[in-house]
Amino acid sequence: MNKPMIPAAKPIIGDDERRAVDRVLASGMVAQGPEVAEFEKEFSAQLAGSRECVAVNSGTSGQHLGLLASGVKPGDEVIVPSFTFAATANSVAVIGATPVFVDIDIDTFCIDPSAIEDAITDRTVGIQPVHLYGHPAAMDRILEIAKKHSLFVGEDAAQAHGAELNGQQVGTFGQWAMFSLYPTKNMTSGEGGMVSAEGPEIARTLRLLRNQGMEKQYANEIPGLNNRMTDIHAAIGRVQLTKLEEWTKRRQELAAHFDANLQGVVVPKVADGATHVYHQYTIRIDGASAQERDRFAQALREEHGVGCGVYYPTPVHRLPAFELELDLPNTEKAAREVLSLPVHPSVSDADRDRIVEAVNAVATAGA
Ligand SMILES: *Cc1c(COP(=O)(O)O)cnc(C)c1O
């Protein structure tokens, strides 16, 4: 194999971002300041249906503060999918609350709404669905269940900037929603997160929690943390925000091409009314064992120079951090069978054709 490797992910950071950082450094004001305030407004207008947004230092911090703002306390239960990044459950567990893991829908990889009601107990306070890979969770049904049982909904939109369900943006369904701005996500600020809030009360609580519980300096109203975003990071994020739409279009274009041309693998389905933003383009090797899937991935990398990733090889409930024995068959199936192909905007048409050829060749070889 002497073809250059097509990377599984590739943050695009260029001269515009460098100039923006320079501008902040030259100003001498680098901590949270005017850039963060502008970034919050611009992000809100573009990605959160004009809901008030609060910038923080990571997506995980964002969901931690969201859960605290929703009043989650030790001993409470919050329903989460197990097929996700550990942060979804970590943010619940570090509060001393219990993440209650439920199964996913195998077609969308998102939490299965019909599994949620069975998991509700008298300690359940909320549901934290994940818009996994950039596909919106079934928010209409989830909100209905939440309303019926008086639960809050907090959205994990870490991977889903710009995704929609029935024309409504993710990040505008829950009491709050968290977007991650980590470098491999659809846009980045270096590290960072953005939390959209349903109303001014949640937004104010998020702002207090982010900054030691203070609105006025040294008049701390509640115990809080320092989860502030710096103006340096916000400046990067503001530039990235202006490019996101074009990048998302390219992701969707690549995905449509893969959908039409891949053979011998299960391509990702899109639910009725959903707009997928393809943080990942995730196929399934139907019926494969984890070893067979890993061999498929190895062949793509080593024989064809196609970078690929497995998100996520171990369901969160089985990680050493949680170590639970649960019967979540779709979660287990997904963990064995998924494989994500490069779908980032740096993938050229030539790369795209190589990816299709490689997957079809490996699928035909019956790896
Ligand atoms: C990335 C990610 C997070 C955490 O975001 P960070 O910015 O890395 O803290 C949470 N949930 C999901 C599903 C993610 O992909």
Coordinates of C-alpha atoms and ligand atoms in Angstrom, one line a residue:
M1 CA 0.0 0.0 0.0
N2 CA 1.6 3.3 -1.1
K3 CA -1.4 5.5 -1.3
P4 CA -1.5 8.4 1.2
M5 CA -3.8 7.7 4.2
I6 CA -7.1 9.4 4.1
P7 CA -7.5 10.4 7.8
A8 CA -10.7 9.5 9.7
A9 CA -11.0 13.0 10.9
K10 CA -9.3 16.3 10.1
P11 CA -9.9 19.6 11.9
I12 CA -9.6 22.5 9.4
I13 CA -7.7 25.4 11.0
G14 CA -6.3 28.1 8.7
D15 CA -5.2 31.7 8.4
D16 CA -8.6 33.1 9.4
E17 CA -8.4 31.4 12.7
R18 CA -4.8 32.4 13.2
R19 CA -5.6 36.0 12.5
A20 CA -8.5 35.9 14.9
V21 CA -6.3 34.5 17.7
D22 CA -3.7 37.2 17.0
R23 CA -6.4 39.9 17.3
V24 CA -7.3 38.7 20.8
L25 CA -3.7 38.3 21.9
A26 CA -2.9 41.8 20.7
S27 CA -5.9 43.2 22.6
G28 CA -4.3 42.0 25.9
M29 CA -7.7 40.7 27.1
V30 CA -7.6 36.9 26.7
A31 CA -9.9 35.5 29.3
Q32 CA -13.7 35.4 28.9
G33 CA -14.7 38.8 27.4
P34 CA -16.3 40.4 24.4
E35 CA -15.3 37.6 21.9
V36 CA -17.2 35.1 24.1
A37 CA -20.3 37.3 24.2
E38 CA -20.3 37.7 20.4
F39 CA -19.7 34.0 19.9
E40 CA -22.7 33.2 22.1
K41 CA -25.0 35.5 20.1
E42 CA -23.8 34.3 16.7
F43 CA -24.0 30.7 17.7
S44 CA -27.5 31.2 19.1
A45 CA -28.8 32.9 15.9
Q46 CA -27.3 30.3 13.6
L47 CA -27.6 27.0 15.5
A48 CA -30.0 27.3 18.4
G49 CA -33.1 28.9 17.1
S50 CA -32.1 32.1 18.8
R51 CA -32.2 30.5 22.3
E52 CA -29.8 32.1 24.7
C53 CA -26.4 30.3 24.6
V54 CA -23.8 30.1 27.3
A55 CA -20.2 29.2 26.2
V56 CA -18.1 26.9 28.4
N57 CA -14.7 25.3 28.3
S58 CA -15.8 21.9 27.1
G59 CA -18.9 20.0 26.0
T60 CA -18.7 17.8 29.1
S61 CA -18.7 20.9 31.3
G62 CA -21.7 22.1 29.4
Q63 CA -23.7 19.0 30.1
H64 CA -22.5 18.9 33.7
L65 CA -23.8 22.5 34.2
G66 CA -27.0 21.7 32.3
L67 CA -27.7 18.8 34.7
L68 CA -27.0 21.0 37.7
A69 CA -29.2 23.8 36.3
S70 CA -32.0 21.2 35.9
G71 CA -31.6 20.5 39.6
V72 CA -30.1 17.0 39.4
K73 CA -29.0 15.8 42.9
P74 CA -27.2 12.8 44.3
G75 CA -29.4 9.8 44.2
D76 CA -31.5 11.0 41.2
E77 CA -31.7 9.0 38.0
V78 CA -31.2 10.3 34.5
I79 CA -32.0 8.1 31.5
V80 CA -29.2 7.9 28.9
P81 CA -28.3 5.7 25.9
S82 CA -25.4 3.3 26.5
F83 CA -24.2 3.6 22.9
T84 CA -22.5 7.0 23.2
F85 CA -19.3 8.6 24.3
A86 CA -18.8 8.2 28.1
A87 CA -19.2 11.9 28.8
T88 CA -23.0 11.5 28.4
A89 CA -23.0 9.2 31.5
N90 CA -20.0 10.8 33.3
S91 CA -21.7 14.1 33.6
V92 CA -24.6 12.4 35.4
A93 CA -22.4 10.2 37.6
V94 CA -20.0 13.0 38.8
I95 CA -23.0 14.7 40.4
G96 CA -23.7 11.5 42.4
A97 CA -26.7 10.8 40.3
T98 CA -27.3 7.5 38.5
P99 CA -27.2 7.2 34.7
V100 CA -29.9 4.6 33.8
F101 CA -28.8 3.0 30.5
V102 CA -31.4 2.1 27.8
D103 CA -31.1 0.6 24.4
I104 CA -30.9 2.3 21.0
D105 CA -32.8 2.1 17.7
I106 CA -30.4 0.1 15.5
D107 CA -31.3 2.2 12.4
T108 CA -30.6 5.7 13.8
F109 CA -28.2 4.6 16.6
C110 CA -30.1 7.0 18.8
I111 CA -32.0 6.2 22.1
D112 CA -35.1 4.1 21.5
P113 CA -38.1 6.0 22.8
S114 CA -40.1 2.9 23.4
A115 CA -37.4 1.7 25.8
I116 CA -37.5 4.9 27.9
E117 CA -40.8 4.4 29.8
D118 CA -39.8 1.0 31.1
A119 CA -36.7 2.6 32.7
I120 CA -38.6 5.3 34.6
T121 CA -38.7 4.9 38.4
D122 CA -39.8 7.3 41.2
R123 CA -36.2 8.5 41.3
T124 CA -36.1 9.4 37.6
V125 CA -35.7 13.2 37.0
G126 CA -34.7 13.5 33.4
I127 CA -33.7 12.1 30.0
Q128 CA -30.5 12.9 28.2
P129 CA -30.8 11.8 24.6
V130 CA -27.8 11.9 22.2
H131 CA -28.0 13.1 18.6
L132 CA -25.4 10.5 17.8
Y133 CA -23.2 10.9 14.7
G134 CA -25.2 14.0 13.8
H135 CA -28.6 12.3 13.5
P136 CA -31.4 13.8 15.6
A137 CA -32.9 11.6 18.3
A138 CA -36.6 11.1 18.2
M139 CA -37.3 14.3 20.1
D140 CA -41.0 14.4 19.4
R141 CA -41.6 11.1 21.2
I142 CA -39.1 11.8 23.9
L143 CA -40.7 15.1 24.8
E144 CA -44.1 13.5 25.0
I145 CA -42.8 10.9 27.5
A146 CA -41.0 13.6 29.4
K147 CA -44.1 15.7 29.7
K148 CA -46.2 12.7 30.8
H149 CA -43.8 11.9 33.6
S150 CA -42.7 15.5 34.5
L151 CA -39.1 14.9 33.5
F152 CA -36.6 17.4 32.1
V153 CA -34.9 16.7 28.8
G154 CA -31.2 17.7 28.3
E155 CA -29.9 17.2 24.7
D156 CA -26.4 15.9 24.0
A157 CA -25.9 17.6 20.7
A158 CA -22.1 17.3 20.9
Q159 CA -22.0 15.8 17.4
A160 CA -25.0 17.5 15.8
H161 CA -24.4 21.2 15.0
G162 CA -27.1 22.1 12.5
A163 CA -29.1 18.8 12.6
E164 CA -32.9 19.2 12.5
L165 CA -36.0 17.2 13.1
N166 CA -39.1 18.3 11.2
G167 CA -37.5 21.6 10.4
Q168 CA -36.6 22.3 14.1
Q169 CA -33.0 22.6 15.1
V170 CA -31.5 20.2 17.6
G171 CA -30.6 22.3 20.7
T172 CA -34.1 23.8 20.8
F173 CA -36.1 20.8 22.1
G174 CA -34.8 20.3 25.7
Q175 CA -34.6 22.4 28.8
W176 CA -31.0 22.8 27.7
A177 CA -28.7 21.4 25.0
M178 CA -24.9 21.0 24.8
F179 CA -22.8 21.3 21.7
S180 CA -19.1 20.3 21.8
L181 CA -16.4 22.3 20.1
Y182 CA -13.7 19.7 20.4
P183 CA -11.3 19.7 17.4
T184 CA -12.8 16.5 15.7
K185 CA -16.4 17.8 16.0
N186 CA -18.2 19.5 13.0
M187 CA -16.7 22.8 14.2
T188 CA -14.2 23.6 16.9
S189 CA -12.9 26.4 19.2
G190 CA -9.8 24.3 20.3
E191 CA -11.7 22.9 23.3
G192 CA -15.0 24.3 24.2
G193 CA -18.8 23.8 24.5
M194 CA -21.9 25.8 24.0
V195 CA -25.1 25.3 26.0
S196 CA -28.4 26.6 24.7
A197 CA -31.1 27.3 27.3
E198 CA -34.9 27.0 27.1
G199 CA -35.4 30.3 29.0
P200 CA -33.8 33.1 30.9
E201 CA -33.9 31.3 34.3
I202 CA -31.9 28.2 33.1
A203 CA -29.5 30.5 31.1
R204 CA -28.9 32.6 34.3
T205 CA -28.2 29.5 36.4
L206 CA -25.8 28.2 33.7
R207 CA -24.0 31.6 33.7
L208 CA -23.8 31.5 37.5
L209 CA -22.5 27.9 37.6
R210 CA -19.9 28.7 35.0
N211 CA -18.4 31.5 37.0
Q212 CA -18.2 30.6 40.7
G213 CA -21.9 31.5 41.3
M214 CA -21.2 35.1 40.7
E215 CA -23.0 37.7 38.5
K216 CA -21.6 40.6 40.5
Q217 CA -18.0 40.1 41.5
Y218 CA -17.5 38.8 45.0
A219 CA -21.3 38.5 45.5
N220 CA -21.4 34.7 45.0
E221 CA -25.1 33.7 45.0
I222 CA -24.6 29.9 44.7
P223 CA -21.7 27.5 44.8
G224 CA -20.3 27.3 41.3
L225 CA -17.2 26.3 39.2
N226 CA -14.9 28.0 36.8
N227 CA -15.9 26.6 33.4
R228 CA -15.5 29.8 31.4
M229 CA -14.4 29.9 27.8
T230 CA -11.5 32.1 26.9
D231 CA -11.7 34.9 24.3
I232 CA -8.9 33.1 22.4
H233 CA -11.1 30.0 22.0
A234 CA -14.2 32.0 21.2
A235 CA -12.3 33.9 18.4
I236 CA -11.5 30.5 16.8
G237 CA -15.1 29.3 17.2
R238 CA -16.5 32.5 15.6
V239 CA -14.4 31.9 12.5
Q240 CA -15.4 28.3 12.3
L241 CA -19.1 29.1 12.7
T242 CA -19.0 31.1 9.4
K243 CA -17.7 28.0 7.6
L244 CA -19.9 25.4 9.2
E245 CA -22.8 25.6 6.7
E246 CA -20.5 24.9 3.7
W247 CA -18.7 22.1 5.6
T248 CA -22.0 20.5 6.5
K249 CA -23.1 20.6 2.9
R250 CA -19.9 18.8 1.9
R251 CA -20.5 16.2 4.6
Q252 CA -24.0 15.6 3.3
E253 CA -22.8 15.5 -0.3
L254 CA -20.2 12.8 0.5
A255 CA -22.8 10.9 2.5
A256 CA -25.3 10.9 -0.4
H257 CA -22.5 9.6 -2.7
F258 CA -21.6 6.8 -0.2
D259 CA -25.3 5.9 0.2
A260 CA -25.7 5.4 -3.5
N261 CA -22.4 3.6 -4.2
L262 CA -21.5 1.4 -1.2
Q263 CA -22.2 -2.3 -1.5
G264 CA -22.3 -5.2 0.9
V265 CA -22.6 -3.0 4.0
V266 CA -25.5 -1.4 5.8
V267 CA -25.5 2.3 5.1
P268 CA -26.8 4.7 7.8
K269 CA -30.6 5.3 7.6
V270 CA -32.2 8.7 8.1
A271 CA -35.5 8.9 10.0
D272 CA -38.5 10.6 8.4
G273 CA -38.3 14.3 8.9
A274 CA -34.6 14.2 10.1
T275 CA -31.7 16.2 8.7
H276 CA -28.5 14.4 9.4
V277 CA -25.2 16.4 9.6
Y278 CA -22.9 13.4 9.4
H279 CA -20.5 14.1 12.2
Q280 CA -19.8 10.4 11.3
Y281 CA -20.8 8.4 8.4
T282 CA -21.3 5.0 10.1
I283 CA -21.9 1.8 8.3
R284 CA -22.6 -1.6 9.8
I285 CA -21.0 -4.9 8.9
D286 CA -24.3 -6.8 9.4
G287 CA -24.0 -9.9 11.5
A288 CA -20.2 -9.4 12.1
S289 CA -18.4 -10.1 15.3
A290 CA -16.3 -7.4 16.7
Q291 CA -13.2 -9.3 15.5
E292 CA -14.6 -9.4 11.9
R293 CA -15.4 -5.7 12.0
D294 CA -11.9 -5.0 13.3
R295 CA -10.4 -7.0 10.4
F296 CA -12.6 -5.1 8.0
A297 CA -11.2 -1.8 9.5
Q298 CA -7.7 -3.1 9.4
A299 CA -8.0 -4.0 5.7
L300 CA -9.4 -0.6 4.9
R301 CA -6.4 1.1 6.6
E302 CA -3.6 -1.2 5.7
E303 CA -4.5 -2.4 2.2
H304 CA -6.3 0.8 1.0
G305 CA -5.1 3.7 3.1
V306 CA -8.6 4.5 4.2
G307 CA -8.6 5.8 7.8
C308 CA -11.7 4.7 9.8
G309 CA -12.9 4.6 13.3
V310 CA -15.0 2.6 15.7
Y311 CA -17.3 4.8 17.8
Y312 CA -17.8 3.1 20.2
P313 CA -16.3 -0.4 20.7
T314 CA -17.6 -0.8 24.3
P315 CA -21.1 0.2 25.4
V316 CA -20.8 2.7 28.3
H317 CA -22.6 0.5 30.8
R318 CA -19.8 -2.2 30.4
L319 CA -16.9 0.3 30.8
P320 CA -14.9 -0.2 34.0
A321 CA -16.3 3.1 35.2
F322 CA -19.8 1.7 35.3
E323 CA -19.5 -2.1 35.0
L324 CA -23.2 -3.1 34.8
E325 CA -24.7 -6.2 33.4
L326 CA -27.7 -5.1 31.3
D327 CA -29.6 -6.6 28.4
L328 CA -29.3 -4.0 25.6
P329 CA -29.2 -6.1 22.4
N330 CA -29.1 -3.2 19.8
T331 CA -26.4 -1.5 21.8
E332 CA -24.3 -4.7 21.8
K333 CA -25.0 -5.2 18.1
A334 CA -24.0 -1.7 17.2
A335 CA -20.8 -1.9 19.2
R336 CA -19.8 -5.1 17.3
E337 CA -20.8 -3.9 13.8
V338 CA -20.2 -0.2 13.4
L339 CA -17.4 1.4 11.4
S340 CA -17.2 5.1 10.6
L341 CA -15.7 6.2 7.2
P342 CA -14.0 9.6 6.5
V343 CA -16.8 12.1 5.8
H344 CA -15.1 15.4 6.8
P345 CA -15.0 18.3 4.4
S346 CA -11.3 17.7 3.5
V347 CA -12.3 14.5 1.8
S348 CA -11.8 15.2 -2.0
D349 CA -13.8 13.6 -4.8
A350 CA -10.7 11.4 -5.5
D351 CA -10.6 10.4 -1.8
R352 CA -14.3 9.7 -1.9
D353 CA -14.0 7.4 -4.9
R354 CA -11.1 5.6 -3.2
I355 CA -13.2 5.1 -0.1
V356 CA -16.1 3.6 -2.1
E357 CA -13.7 1.3 -4.0
A358 CA -12.0 0.2 -0.9
V359 CA -15.2 -0.6 1.1
N360 CA -16.7 -2.5 -1.8
A361 CA -13.5 -4.5 -2.3
V362 CA -13.2 -5.4 1.3
A363 CA -16.9 -6.2 1.6
T364 CA -16.7 -8.5 -1.5
A365 CA -13.6 -10.2 -0.2
G366 CA -15.8 -11.2 2.8
A367 CA -13.2 -10.0 5.3
Ligands
LIG1 C1 -17.5 14.9 22.3 C2 -18.7 14.4 23.0 C3 -19.0 14.8 24.3 C4 -18.0 15.7 25.1 O1 -17.6 16.9 24.5 P1 -16.2 17.5 25.0 O2 -16.2 18.8 24.3 O3 -15.2 16.6 24.4 O4 -16.1 17.6 26.4 C5 -20.1 14.4 24.9 N1 -21.0 13.6 24.2 C6 -20.7 13.1 23.0 C7 -21.7 12.2 22.3 C8 -19.6 13.5 22.3 O5 -19.3 13.1 21.1

